[in-house]
JSON list of C-alpha atoms and ligand atoms in Angstrom, two decimals:
[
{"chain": "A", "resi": 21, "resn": "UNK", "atom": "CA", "xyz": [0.00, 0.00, 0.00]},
{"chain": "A", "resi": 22, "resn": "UNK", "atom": "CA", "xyz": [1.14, 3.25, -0.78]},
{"chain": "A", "resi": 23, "resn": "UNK", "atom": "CA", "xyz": [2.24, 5.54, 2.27]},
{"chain": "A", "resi": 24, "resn": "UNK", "atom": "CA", "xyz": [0.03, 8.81, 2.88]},
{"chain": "A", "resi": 25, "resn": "UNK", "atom": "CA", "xyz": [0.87, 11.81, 4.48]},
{"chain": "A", "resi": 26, "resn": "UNK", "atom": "CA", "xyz": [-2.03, 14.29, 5.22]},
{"chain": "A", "resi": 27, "resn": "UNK", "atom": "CA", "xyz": [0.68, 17.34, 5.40]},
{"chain": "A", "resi": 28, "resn": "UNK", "atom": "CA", "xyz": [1.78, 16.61, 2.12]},
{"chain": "A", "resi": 29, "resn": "UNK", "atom": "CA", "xyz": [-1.64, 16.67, 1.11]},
{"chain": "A", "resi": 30, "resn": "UNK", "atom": "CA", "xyz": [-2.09, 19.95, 2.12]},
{"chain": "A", "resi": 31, "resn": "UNK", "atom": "CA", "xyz": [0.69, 21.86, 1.99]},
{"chain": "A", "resi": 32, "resn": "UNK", "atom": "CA", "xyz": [1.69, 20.77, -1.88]},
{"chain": "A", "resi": 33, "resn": "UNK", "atom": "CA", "xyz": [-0.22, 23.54, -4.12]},
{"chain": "A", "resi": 34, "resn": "UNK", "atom": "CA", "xyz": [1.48, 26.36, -2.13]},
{"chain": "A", "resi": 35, "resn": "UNK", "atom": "CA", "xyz": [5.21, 24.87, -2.28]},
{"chain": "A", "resi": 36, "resn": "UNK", "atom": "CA", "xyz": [4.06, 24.22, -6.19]},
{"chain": "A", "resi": 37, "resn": "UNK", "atom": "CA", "xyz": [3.13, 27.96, -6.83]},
{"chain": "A", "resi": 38, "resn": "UNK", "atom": "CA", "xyz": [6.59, 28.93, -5.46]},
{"chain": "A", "resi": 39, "resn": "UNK", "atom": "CA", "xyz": [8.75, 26.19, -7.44]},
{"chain": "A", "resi": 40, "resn": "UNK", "atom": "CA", "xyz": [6.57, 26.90, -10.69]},
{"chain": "A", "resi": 41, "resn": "UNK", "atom": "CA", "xyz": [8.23, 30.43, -10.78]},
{"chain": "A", "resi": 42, "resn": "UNK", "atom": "CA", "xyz": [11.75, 29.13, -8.71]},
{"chain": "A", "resi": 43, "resn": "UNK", "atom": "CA", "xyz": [12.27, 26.46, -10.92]},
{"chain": "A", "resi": 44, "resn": "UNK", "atom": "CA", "xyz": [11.23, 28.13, -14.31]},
{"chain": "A", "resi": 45, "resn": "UNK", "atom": "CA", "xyz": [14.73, 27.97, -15.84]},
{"chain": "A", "resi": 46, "resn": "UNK", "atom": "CA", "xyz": [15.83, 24.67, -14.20]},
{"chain": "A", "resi": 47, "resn": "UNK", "atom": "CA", "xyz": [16.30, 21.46, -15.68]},
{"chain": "A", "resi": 48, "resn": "UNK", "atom": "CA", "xyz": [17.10, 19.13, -13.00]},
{"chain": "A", "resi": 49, "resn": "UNK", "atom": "CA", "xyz": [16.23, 18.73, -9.27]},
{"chain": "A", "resi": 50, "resn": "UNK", "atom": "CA", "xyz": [17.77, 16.62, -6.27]},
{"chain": "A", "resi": 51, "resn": "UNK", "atom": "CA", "xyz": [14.99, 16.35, -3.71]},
{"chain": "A", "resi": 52, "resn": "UNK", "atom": "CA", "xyz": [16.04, 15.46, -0.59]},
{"chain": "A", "resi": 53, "resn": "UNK", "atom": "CA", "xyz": [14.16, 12.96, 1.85]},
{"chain": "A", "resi": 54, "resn": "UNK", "atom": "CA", "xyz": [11.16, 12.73, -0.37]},
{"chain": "A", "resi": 55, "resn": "UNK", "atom": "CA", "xyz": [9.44, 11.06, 2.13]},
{"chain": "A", "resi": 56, "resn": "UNK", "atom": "CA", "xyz": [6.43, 9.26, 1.18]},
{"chain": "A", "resi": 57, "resn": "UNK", "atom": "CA", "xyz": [6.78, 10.46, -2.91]},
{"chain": "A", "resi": 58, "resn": "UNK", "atom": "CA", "xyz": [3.66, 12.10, -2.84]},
{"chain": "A", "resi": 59, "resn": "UNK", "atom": "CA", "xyz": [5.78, 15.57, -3.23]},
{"chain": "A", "resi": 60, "resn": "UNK", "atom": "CA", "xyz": [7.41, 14.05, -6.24]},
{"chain": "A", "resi": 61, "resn": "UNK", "atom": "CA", "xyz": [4.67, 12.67, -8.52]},
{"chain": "A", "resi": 62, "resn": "UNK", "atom": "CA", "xyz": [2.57, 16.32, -7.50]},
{"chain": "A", "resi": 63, "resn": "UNK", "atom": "CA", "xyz": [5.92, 18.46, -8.82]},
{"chain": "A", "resi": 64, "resn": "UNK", "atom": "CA", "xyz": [7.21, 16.23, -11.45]},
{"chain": "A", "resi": 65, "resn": "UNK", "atom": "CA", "xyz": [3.54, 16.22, -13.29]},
{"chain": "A", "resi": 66, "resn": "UNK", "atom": "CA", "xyz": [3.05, 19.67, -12.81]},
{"chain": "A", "resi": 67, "resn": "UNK", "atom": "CA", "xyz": [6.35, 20.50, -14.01]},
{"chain": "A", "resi": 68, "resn": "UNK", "atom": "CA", "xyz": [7.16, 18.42, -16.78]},
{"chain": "A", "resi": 69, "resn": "UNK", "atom": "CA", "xyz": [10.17, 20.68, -18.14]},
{"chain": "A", "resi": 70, "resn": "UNK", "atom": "CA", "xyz": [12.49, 19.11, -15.04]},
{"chain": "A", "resi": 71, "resn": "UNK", "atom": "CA", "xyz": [13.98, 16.13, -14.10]},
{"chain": "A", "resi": 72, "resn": "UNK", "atom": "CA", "xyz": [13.12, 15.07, -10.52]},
{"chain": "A", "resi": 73, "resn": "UNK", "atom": "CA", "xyz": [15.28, 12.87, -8.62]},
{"chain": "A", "resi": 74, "resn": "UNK", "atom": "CA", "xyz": [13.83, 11.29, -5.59]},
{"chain": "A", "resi": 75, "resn": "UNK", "atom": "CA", "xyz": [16.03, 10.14, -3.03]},
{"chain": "A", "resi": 76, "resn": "UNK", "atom": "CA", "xyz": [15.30, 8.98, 1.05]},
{"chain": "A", "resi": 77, "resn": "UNK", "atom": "CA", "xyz": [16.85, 6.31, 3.80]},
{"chain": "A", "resi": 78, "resn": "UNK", "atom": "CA", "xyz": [16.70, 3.16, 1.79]},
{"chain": "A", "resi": 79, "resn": "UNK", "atom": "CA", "xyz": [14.03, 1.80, 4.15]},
{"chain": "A", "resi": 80, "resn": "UNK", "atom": "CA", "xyz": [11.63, 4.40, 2.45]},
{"chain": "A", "resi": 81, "resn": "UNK", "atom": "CA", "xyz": [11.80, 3.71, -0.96]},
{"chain": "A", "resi": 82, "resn": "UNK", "atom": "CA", "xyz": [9.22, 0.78, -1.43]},
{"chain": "A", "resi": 83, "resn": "UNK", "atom": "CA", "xyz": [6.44, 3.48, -0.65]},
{"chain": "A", "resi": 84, "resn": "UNK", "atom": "CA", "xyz": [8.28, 6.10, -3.22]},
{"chain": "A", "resi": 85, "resn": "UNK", "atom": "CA", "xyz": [8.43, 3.49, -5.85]},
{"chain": "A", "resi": 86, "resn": "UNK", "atom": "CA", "xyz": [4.42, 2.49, -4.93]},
{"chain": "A", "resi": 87, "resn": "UNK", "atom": "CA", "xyz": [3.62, 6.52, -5.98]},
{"chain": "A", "resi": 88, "resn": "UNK", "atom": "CA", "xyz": [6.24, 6.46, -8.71]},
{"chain": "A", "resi": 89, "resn": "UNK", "atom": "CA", "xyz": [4.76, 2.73, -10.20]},
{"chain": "A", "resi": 90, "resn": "UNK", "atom": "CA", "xyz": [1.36, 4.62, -10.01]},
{"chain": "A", "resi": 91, "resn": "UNK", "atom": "CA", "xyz": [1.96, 7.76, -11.53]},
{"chain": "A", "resi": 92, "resn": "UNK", "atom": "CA", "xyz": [4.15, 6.70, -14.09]},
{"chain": "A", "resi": 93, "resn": "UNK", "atom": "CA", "xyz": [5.62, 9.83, -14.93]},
{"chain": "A", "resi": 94, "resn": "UNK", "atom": "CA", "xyz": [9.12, 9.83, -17.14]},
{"chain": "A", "resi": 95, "resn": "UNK", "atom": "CA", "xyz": [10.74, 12.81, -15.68]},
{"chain": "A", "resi": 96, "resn": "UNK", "atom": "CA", "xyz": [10.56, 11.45, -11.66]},
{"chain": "A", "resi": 97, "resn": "UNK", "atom": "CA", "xyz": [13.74, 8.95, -11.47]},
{"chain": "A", "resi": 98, "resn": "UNK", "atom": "CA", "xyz": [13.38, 6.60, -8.72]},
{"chain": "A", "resi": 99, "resn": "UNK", "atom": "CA", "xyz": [14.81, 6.82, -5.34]},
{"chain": "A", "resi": 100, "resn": "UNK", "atom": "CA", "xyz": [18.46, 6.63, -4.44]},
{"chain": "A", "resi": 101, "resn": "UNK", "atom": "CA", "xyz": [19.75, 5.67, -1.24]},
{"chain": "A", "resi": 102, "resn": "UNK", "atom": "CA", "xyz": [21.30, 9.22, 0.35]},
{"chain": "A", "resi": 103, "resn": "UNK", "atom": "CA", "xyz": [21.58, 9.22, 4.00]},
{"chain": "A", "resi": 104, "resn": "UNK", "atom": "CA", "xyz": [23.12, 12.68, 5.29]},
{"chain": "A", "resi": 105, "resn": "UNK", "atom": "CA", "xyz": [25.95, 10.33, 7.28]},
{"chain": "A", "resi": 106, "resn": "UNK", "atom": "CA", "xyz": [27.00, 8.96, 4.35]},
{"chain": "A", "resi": 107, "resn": "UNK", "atom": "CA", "xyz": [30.71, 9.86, 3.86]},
{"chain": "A", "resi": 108, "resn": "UNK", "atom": "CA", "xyz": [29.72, 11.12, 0.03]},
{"chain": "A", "resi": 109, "resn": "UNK", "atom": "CA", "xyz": [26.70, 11.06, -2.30]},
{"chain": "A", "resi": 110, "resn": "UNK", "atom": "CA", "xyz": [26.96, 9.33, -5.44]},
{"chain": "A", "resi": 111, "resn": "UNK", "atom": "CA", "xyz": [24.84, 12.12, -7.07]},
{"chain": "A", "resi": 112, "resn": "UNK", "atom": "CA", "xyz": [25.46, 13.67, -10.73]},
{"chain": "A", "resi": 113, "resn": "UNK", "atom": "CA", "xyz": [25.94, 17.98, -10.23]},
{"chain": "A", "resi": 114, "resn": "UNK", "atom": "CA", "xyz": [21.88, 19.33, -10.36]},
{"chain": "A", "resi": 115, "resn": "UNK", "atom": "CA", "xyz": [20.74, 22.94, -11.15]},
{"chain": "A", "resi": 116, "resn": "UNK", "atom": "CA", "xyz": [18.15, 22.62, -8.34]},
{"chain": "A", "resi": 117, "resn": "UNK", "atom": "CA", "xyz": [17.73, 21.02, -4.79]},
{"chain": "A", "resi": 118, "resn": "UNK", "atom": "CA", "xyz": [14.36, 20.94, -3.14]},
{"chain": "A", "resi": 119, "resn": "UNK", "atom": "CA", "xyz": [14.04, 19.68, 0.37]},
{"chain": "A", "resi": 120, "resn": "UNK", "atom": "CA", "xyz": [10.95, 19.68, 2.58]},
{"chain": "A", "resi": 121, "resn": "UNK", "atom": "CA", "xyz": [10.41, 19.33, 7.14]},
{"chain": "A", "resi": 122, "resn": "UNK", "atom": "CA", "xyz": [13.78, 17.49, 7.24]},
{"chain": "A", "resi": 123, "resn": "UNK", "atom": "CA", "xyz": [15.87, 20.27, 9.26]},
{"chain": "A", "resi": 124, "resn": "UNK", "atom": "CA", "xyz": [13.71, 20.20, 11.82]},
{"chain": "A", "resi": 125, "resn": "UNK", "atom": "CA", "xyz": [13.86, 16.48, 12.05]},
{"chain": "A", "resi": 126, "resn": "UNK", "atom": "CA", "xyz": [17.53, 15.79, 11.78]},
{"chain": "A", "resi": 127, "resn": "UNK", "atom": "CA", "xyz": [20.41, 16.74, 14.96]},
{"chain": "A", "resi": 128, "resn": "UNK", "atom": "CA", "xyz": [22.11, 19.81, 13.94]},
{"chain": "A", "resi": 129, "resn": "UNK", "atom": "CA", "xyz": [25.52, 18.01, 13.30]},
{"chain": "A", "resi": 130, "resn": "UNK", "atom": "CA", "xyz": [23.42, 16.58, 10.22]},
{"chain": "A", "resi": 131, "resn": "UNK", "atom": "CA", "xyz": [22.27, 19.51, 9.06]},
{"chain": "A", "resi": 132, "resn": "UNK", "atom": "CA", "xyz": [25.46, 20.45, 8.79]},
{"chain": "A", "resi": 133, "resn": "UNK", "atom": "CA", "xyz": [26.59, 17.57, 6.48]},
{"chain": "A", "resi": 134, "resn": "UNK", "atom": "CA", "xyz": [23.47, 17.73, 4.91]},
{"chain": "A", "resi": 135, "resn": "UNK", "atom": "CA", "xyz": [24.83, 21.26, 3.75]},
{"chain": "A", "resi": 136, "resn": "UNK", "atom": "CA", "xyz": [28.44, 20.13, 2.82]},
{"chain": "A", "resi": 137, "resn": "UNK", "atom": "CA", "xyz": [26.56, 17.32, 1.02]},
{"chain": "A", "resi": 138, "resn": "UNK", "atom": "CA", "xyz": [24.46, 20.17, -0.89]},
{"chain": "A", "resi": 139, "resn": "UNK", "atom": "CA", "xyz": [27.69, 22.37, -1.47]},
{"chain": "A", "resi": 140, "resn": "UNK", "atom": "CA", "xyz": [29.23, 19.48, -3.62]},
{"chain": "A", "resi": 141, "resn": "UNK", "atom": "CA", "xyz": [26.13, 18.40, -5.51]},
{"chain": "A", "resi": 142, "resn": "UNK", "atom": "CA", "xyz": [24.61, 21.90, -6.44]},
{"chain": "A", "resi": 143, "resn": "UNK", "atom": "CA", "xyz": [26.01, 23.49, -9.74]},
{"chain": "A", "resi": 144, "resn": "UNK", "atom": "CA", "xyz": [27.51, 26.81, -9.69]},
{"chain": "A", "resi": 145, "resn": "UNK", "atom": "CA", "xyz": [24.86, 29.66, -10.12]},
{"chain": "A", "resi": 146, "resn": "UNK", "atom": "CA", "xyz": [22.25, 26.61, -8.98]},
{"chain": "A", "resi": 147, "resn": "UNK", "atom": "CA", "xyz": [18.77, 26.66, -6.90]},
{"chain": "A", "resi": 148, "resn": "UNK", "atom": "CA", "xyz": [18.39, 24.91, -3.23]},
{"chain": "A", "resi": 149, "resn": "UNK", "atom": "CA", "xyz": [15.00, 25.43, -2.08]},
{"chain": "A", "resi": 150, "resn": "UNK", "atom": "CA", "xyz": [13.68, 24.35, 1.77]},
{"chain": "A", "resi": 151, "resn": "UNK", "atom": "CA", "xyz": [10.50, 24.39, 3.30]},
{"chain": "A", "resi": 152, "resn": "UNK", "atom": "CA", "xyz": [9.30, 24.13, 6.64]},
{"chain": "A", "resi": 153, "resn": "UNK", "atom": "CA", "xyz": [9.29, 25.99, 9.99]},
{"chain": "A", "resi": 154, "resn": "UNK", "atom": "CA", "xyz": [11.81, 28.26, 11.13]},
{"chain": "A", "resi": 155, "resn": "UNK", "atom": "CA", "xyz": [12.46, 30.67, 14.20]},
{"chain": "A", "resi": 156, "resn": "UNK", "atom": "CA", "xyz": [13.16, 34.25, 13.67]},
{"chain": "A", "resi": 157, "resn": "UNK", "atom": "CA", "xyz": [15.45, 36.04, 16.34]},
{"chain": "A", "resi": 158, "resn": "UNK", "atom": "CA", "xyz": [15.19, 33.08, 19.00]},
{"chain": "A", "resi": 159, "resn": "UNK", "atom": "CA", "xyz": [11.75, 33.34, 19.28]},
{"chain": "A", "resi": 160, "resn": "UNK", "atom": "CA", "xyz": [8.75, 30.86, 17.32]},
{"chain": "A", "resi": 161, "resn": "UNK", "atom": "CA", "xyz": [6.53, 32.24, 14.74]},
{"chain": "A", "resi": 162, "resn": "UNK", "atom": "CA", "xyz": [3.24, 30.96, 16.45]},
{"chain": "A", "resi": 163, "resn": "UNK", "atom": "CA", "xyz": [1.94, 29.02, 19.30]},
{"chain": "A", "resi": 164, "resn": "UNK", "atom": "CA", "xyz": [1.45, 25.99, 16.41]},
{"chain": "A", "resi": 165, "resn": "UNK", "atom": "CA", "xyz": [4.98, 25.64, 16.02]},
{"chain": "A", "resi": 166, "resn": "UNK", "atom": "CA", "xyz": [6.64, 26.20, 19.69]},
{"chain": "A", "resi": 167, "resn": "UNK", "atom": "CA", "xyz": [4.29, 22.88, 20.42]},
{"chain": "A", "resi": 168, "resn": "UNK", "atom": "CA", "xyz": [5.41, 21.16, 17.32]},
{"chain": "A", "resi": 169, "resn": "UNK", "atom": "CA", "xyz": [8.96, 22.17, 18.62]},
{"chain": "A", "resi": 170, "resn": "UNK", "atom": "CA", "xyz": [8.17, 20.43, 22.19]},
{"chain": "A", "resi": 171, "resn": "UNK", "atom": "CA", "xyz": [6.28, 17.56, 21.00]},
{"chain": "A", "resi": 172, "resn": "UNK", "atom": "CA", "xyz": [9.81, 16.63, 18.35]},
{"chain": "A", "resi": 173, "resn": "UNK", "atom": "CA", "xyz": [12.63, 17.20, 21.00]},
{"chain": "A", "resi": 174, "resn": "UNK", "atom": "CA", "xyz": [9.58, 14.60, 22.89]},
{"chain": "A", "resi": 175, "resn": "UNK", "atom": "CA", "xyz": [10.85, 12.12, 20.49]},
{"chain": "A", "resi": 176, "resn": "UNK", "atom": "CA", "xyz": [14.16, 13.46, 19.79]},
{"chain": "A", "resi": 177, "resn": "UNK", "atom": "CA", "xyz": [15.64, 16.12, 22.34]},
{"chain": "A", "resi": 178, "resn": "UNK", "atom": "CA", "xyz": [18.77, 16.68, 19.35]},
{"chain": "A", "resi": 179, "resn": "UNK", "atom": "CA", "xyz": [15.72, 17.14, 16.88]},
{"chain": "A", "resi": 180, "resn": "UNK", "atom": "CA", "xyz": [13.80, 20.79, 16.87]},
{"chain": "A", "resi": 181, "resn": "UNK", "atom": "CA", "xyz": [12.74, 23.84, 14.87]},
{"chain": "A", "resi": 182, "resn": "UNK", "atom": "CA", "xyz": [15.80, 25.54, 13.28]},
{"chain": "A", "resi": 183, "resn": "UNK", "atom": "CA", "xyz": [16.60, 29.19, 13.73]},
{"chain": "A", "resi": 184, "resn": "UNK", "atom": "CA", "xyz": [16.01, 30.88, 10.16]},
{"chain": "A", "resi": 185, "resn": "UNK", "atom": "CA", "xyz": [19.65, 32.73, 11.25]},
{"chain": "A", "resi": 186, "resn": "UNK", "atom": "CA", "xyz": [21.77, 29.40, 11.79]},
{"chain": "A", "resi": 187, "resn": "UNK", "atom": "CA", "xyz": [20.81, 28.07, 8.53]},
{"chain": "A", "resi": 188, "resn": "UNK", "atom": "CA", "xyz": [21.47, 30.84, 6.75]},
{"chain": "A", "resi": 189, "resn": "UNK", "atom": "CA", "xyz": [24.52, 31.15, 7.98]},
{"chain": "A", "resi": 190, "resn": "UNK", "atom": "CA", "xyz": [25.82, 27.83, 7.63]},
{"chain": "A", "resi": 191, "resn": "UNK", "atom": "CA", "xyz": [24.40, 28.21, 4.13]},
{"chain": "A", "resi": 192, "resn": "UNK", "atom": "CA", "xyz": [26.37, 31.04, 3.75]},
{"chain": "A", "resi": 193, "resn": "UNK", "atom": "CA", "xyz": [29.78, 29.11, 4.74]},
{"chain": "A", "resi": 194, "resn": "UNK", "atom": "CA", "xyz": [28.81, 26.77, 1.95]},
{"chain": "A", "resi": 195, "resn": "UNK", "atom": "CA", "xyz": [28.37, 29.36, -0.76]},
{"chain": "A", "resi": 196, "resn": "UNK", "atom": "CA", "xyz": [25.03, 29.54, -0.93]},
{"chain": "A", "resi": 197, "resn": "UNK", "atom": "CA", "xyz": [23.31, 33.32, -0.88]},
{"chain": "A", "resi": 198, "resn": "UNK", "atom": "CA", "xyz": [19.89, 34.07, -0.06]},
{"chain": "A", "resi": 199, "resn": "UNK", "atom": "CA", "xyz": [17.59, 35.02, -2.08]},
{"chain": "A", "resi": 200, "resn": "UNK", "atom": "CA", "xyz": [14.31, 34.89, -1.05]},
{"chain": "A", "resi": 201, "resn": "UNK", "atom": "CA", "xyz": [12.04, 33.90, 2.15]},
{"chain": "A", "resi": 202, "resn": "UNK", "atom": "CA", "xyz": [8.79, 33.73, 1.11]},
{"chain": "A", "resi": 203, "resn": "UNK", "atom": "CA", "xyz": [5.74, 33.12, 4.29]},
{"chain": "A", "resi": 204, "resn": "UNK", "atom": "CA", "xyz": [3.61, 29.84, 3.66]},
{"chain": "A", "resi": 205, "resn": "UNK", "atom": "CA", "xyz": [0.94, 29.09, 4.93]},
{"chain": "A", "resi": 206, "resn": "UNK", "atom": "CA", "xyz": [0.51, 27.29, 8.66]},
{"chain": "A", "resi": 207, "resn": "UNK", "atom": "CA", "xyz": [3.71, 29.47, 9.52]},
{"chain": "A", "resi": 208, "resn": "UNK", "atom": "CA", "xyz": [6.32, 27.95, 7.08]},
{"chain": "A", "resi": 209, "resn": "UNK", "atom": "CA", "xyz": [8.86, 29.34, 5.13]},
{"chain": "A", "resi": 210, "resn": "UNK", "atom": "CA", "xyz": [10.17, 28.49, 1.87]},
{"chain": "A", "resi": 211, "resn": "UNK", "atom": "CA", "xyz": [14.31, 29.54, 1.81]},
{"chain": "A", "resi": 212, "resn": "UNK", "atom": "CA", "xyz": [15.45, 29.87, -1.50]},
{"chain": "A", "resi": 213, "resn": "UNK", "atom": "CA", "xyz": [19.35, 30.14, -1.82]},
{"chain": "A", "resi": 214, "resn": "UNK", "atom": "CA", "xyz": [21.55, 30.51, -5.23]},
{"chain": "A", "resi": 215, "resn": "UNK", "atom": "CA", "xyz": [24.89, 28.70, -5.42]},
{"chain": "A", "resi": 216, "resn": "UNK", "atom": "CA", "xyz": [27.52, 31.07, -5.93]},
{"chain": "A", "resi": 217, "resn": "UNK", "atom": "CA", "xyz": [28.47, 31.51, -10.23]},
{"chain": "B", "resi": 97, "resn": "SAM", "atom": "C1", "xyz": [9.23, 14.87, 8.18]},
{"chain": "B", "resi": 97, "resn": "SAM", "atom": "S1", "xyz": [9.89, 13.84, 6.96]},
{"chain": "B", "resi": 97, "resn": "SAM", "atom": "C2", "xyz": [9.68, 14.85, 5.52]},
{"chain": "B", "resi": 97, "resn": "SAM", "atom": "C3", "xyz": [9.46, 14.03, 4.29]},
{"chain": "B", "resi": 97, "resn": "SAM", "atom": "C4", "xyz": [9.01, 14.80, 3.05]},
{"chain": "B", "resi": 97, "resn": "SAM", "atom": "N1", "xyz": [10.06, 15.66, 2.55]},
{"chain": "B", "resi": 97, "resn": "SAM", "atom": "C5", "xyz": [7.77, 15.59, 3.36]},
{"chain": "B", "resi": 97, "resn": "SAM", "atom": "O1", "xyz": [7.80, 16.82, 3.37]},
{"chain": "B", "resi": 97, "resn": "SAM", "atom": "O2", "xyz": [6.74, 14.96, 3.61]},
{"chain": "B", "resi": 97, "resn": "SAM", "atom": "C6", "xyz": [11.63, 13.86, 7.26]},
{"chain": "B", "resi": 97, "resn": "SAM", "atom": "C7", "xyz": [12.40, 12.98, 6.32]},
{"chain": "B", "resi": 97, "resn": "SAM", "atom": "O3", "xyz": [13.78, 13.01, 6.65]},
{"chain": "B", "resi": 97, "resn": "SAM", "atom": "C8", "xyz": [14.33, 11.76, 6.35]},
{"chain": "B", "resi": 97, "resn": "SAM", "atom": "N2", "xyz": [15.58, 11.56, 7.09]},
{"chain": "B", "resi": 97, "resn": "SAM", "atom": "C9", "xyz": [15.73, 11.34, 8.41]},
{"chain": "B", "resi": 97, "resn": "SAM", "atom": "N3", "xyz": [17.02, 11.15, 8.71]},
{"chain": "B", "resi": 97, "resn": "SAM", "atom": "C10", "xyz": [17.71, 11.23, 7.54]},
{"chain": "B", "resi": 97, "resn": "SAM", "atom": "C11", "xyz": [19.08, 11.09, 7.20]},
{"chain": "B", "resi": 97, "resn": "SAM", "atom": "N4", "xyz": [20.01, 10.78, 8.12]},
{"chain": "B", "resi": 97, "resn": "SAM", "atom": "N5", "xyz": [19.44, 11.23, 5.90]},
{"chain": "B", "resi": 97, "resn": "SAM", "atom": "C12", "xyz": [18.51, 11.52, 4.96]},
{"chain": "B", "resi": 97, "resn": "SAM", "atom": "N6", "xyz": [17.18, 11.65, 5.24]},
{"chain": "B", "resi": 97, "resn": "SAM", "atom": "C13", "xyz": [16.79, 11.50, 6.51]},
{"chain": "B", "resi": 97, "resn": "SAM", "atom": "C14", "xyz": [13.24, 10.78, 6.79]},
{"chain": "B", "resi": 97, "resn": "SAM", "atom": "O4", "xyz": [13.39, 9.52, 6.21]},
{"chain": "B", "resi": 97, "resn": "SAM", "atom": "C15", "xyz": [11.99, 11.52, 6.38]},
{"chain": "B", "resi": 97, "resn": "SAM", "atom": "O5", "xyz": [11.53, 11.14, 5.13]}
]
């Protein structure tokens, strides 16, 4: 059975009207953690012009490859295996990276690999693209996400919302310069950063 997740559900036609103009000129895109592939088949039909490669723990990929079977849609590859401990990725250079709630989710010593991973695989003058919740100046955006905070570090006390400063900054050290942060709705952000030329 395929896997379902009600956010995804829900939160897909926003992130879609932002990557329809983000990812105008691109041609191919790394997502990151694709989860249950319900992000991919929605962006890869919509936006035919790219080539969307899924990728996730390897212990997720049956329910990717369940959408992808379904869908059947020639420009969304199917998963590869990239963990953000692995020592490399075995990933040709992409014009795009899109990533969705994984920051939040991972310890921050991962997010920083996860960035050193990104530095390597993004082409010069490239798109990386995150969504999800952030803190501004220490403080939450909403009650919403200060219990989502508390009910993750529940589960995972390294785990957490991200301050919107410490990513950028670490995207920063790894060449990557913001250009937009664009409010979603249910108080998410979508970062968009360009690789430097
Ligand atoms: C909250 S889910 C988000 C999934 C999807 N992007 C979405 O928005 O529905 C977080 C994802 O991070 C992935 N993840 C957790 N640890 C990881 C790691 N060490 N390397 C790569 N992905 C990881 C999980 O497998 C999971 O799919």
């Amino acid at each position: 059975m395929k896997p379902y997740s009600e956010s995804c559900e829900k939160n897909q036609e926003p992130i879609l009207a932002v990557l329809r103009e983000i990812f105008a000129g691109r041609t191919r895109v790394l997502e990151i953690a694709s989860g249950t592939g319900q992000h991919a088949v929605y962006f890869g039909r919509a936006l035919p012009h790219l080539s969307w490669q899924t990728s996730e723990l390897a212990h997720n990929h049956a329910g990717i490859r369940a959408w992808l079977d379904e869908a059947q849609l020639p420009n969304v590859l199917a998963p590869l295996s990239l963990d953000v401990d692995d020592a490399q990725w075995p990933v040709a250079p992409v014009d795009a990276i899109f990533n969705a709630n994984t920051v939040h989710i991972i310890s921050w010593p991962q997010v920083e690999r996860l960035f050193a991973h990104i530095s390597r695989v993004i082409e010069p003058g490239g798109c990386v693209c995150f969504y999800g919740p952030y803190n501004y100046a220490g403080k939450f955006t909403s009650d919403s996400n200060a219990r989502f905070d508390a009910w993750l570090k529940s589960r995972d006390p390294d785990s957490g919302v991200r301050d919107f400063e410490a990513v950028n900054s670490l995207a920063a050290s790894c060449g990557l310069l913001l250009q937009h942060d664009i409010a979603m709705p249910s108080n998410n952000r979508m970062l968009v950063w360009q690789a430097r030329p």
